N, CA, C and O atoms as CSV, one atom per row, in Angstrom:
chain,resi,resn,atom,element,x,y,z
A,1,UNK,N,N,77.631,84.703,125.770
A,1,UNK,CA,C,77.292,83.811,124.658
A,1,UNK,C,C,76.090,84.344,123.897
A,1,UNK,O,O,75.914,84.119,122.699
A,2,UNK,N,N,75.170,85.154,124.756
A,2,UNK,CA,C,73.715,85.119,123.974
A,2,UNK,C,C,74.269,86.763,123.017
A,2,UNK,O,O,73.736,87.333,122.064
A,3,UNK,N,N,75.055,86.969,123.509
A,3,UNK,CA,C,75.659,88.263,122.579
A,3,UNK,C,C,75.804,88.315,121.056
A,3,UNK,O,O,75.324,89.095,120.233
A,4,UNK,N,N,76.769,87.041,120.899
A,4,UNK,CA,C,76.694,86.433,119.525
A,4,UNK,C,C,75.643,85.927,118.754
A,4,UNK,O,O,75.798,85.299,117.707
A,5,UNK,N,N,74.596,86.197,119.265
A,5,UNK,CA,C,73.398,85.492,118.284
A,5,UNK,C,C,72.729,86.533,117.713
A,5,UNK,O,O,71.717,86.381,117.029
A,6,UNK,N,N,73.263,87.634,117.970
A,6,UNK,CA,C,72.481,88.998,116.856
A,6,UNK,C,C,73.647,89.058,115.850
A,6,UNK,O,O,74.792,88.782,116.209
A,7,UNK,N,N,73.382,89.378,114.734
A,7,UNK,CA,C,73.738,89.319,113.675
A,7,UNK,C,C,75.096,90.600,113.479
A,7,UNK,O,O,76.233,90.565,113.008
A,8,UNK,N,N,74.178,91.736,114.165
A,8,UNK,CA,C,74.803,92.690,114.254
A,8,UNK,C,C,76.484,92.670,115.227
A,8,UNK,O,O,77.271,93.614,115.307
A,9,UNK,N,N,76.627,91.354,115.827
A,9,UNK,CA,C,77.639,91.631,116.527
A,9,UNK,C,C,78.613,90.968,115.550
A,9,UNK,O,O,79.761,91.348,115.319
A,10,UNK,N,N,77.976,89.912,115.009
A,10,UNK,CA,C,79.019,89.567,113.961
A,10,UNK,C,C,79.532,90.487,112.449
A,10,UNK,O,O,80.714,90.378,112.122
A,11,UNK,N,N,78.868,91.108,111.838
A,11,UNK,CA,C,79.305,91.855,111.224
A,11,UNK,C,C,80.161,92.915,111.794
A,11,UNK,O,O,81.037,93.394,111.075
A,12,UNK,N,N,79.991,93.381,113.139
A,12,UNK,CA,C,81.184,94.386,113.726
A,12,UNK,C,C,82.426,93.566,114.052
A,12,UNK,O,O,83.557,94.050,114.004
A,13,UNK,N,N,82.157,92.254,114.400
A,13,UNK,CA,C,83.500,91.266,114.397
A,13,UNK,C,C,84.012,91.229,112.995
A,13,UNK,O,O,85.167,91.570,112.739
A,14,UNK,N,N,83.035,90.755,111.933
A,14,UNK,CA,C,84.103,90.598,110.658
A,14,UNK,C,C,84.899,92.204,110.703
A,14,UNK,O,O,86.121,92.155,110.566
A,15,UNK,N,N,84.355,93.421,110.862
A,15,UNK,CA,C,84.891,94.772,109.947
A,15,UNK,C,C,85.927,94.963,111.117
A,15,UNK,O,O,86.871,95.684,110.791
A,16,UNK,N,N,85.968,94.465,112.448
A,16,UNK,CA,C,87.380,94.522,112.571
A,16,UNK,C,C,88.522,94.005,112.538
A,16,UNK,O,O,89.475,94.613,113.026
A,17,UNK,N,N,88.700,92.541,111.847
A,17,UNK,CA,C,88.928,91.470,111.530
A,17,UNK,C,C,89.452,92.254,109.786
A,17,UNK,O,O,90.595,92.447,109.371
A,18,UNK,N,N,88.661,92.429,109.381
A,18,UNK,CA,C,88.837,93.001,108.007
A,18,UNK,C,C,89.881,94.545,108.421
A,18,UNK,O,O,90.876,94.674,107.708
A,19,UNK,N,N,89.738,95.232,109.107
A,19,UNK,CA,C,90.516,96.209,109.216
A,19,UNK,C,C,91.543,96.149,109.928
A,19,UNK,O,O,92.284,97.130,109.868
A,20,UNK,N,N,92.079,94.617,111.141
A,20,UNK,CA,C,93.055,94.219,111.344
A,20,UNK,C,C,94.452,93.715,110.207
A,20,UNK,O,O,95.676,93.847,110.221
A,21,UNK,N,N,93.350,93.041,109.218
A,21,UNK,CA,C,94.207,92.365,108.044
A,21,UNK,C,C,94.526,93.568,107.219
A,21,UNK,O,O,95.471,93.512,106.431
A,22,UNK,N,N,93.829,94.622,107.338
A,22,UNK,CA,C,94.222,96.233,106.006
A,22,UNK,C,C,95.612,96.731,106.599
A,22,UNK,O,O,96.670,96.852,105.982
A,23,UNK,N,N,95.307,97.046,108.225
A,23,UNK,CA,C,96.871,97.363,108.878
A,23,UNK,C,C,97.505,96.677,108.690
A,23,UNK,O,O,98.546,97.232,108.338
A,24,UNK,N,N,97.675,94.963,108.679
A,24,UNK,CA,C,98.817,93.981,108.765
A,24,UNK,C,C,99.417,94.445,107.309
A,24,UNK,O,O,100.625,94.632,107.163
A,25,UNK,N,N,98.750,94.564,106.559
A,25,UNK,CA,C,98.583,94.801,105.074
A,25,UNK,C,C,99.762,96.286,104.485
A,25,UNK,O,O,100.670,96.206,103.658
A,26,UNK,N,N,99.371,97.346,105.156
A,26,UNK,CA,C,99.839,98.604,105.176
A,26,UNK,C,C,101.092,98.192,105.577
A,26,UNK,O,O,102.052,98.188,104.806
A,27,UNK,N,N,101.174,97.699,107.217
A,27,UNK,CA,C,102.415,97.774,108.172
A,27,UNK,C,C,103.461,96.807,106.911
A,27,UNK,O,O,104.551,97.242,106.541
A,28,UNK,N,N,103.034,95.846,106.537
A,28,UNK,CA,C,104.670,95.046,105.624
A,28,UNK,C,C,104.510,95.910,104.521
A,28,UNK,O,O,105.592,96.321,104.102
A,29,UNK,N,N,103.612,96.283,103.968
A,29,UNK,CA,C,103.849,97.045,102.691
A,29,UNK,C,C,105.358,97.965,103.186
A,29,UNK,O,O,106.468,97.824,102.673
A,30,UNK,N,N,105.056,98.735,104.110
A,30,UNK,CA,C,105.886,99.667,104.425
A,30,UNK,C,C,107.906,99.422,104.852
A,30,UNK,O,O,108.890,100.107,104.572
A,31,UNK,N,N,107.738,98.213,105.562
A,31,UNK,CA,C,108.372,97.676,105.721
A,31,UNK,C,C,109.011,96.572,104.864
A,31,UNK,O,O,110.054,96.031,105.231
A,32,UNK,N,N,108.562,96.330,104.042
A,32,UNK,CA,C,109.226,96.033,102.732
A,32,UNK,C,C,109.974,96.908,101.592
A,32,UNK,O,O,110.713,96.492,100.700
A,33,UNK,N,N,109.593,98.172,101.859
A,33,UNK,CA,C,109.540,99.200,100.956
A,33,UNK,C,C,111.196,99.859,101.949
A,33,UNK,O,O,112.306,100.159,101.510
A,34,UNK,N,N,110.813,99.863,102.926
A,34,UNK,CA,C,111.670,100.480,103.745
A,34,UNK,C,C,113.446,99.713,103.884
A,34,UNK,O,O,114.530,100.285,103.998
A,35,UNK,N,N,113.106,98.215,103.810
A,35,UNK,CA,C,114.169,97.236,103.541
A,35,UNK,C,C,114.865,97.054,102.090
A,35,UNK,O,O,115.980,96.687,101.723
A,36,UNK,N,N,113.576,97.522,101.379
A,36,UNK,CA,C,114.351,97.268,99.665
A,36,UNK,C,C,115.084,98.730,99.244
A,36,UNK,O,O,115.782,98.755,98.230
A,37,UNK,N,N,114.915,99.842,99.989
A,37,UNK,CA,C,115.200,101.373,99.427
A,37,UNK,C,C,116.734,101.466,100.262
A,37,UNK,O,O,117.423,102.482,100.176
């Protein structure tokens, strides 16, 4: 718990959070692309 109270752990939580949603992002792009061709 006392982990979360530096600041720094939360900004490494958002940027992988943010770079989870870029892959989700990529992965249907692709797969949309792949279903419509």
């Amino acid at each position: 718990m006392s982990n979360f109270g530096k600041p720094r752990d939360f900004t490494k939580l958002g940027f992988s959070q943010k770079g989870i949603l870029h892959q989700n992002a990529v992965i249907a792009k692709f797969l949309i692309q792949k279903v419509l061709s």
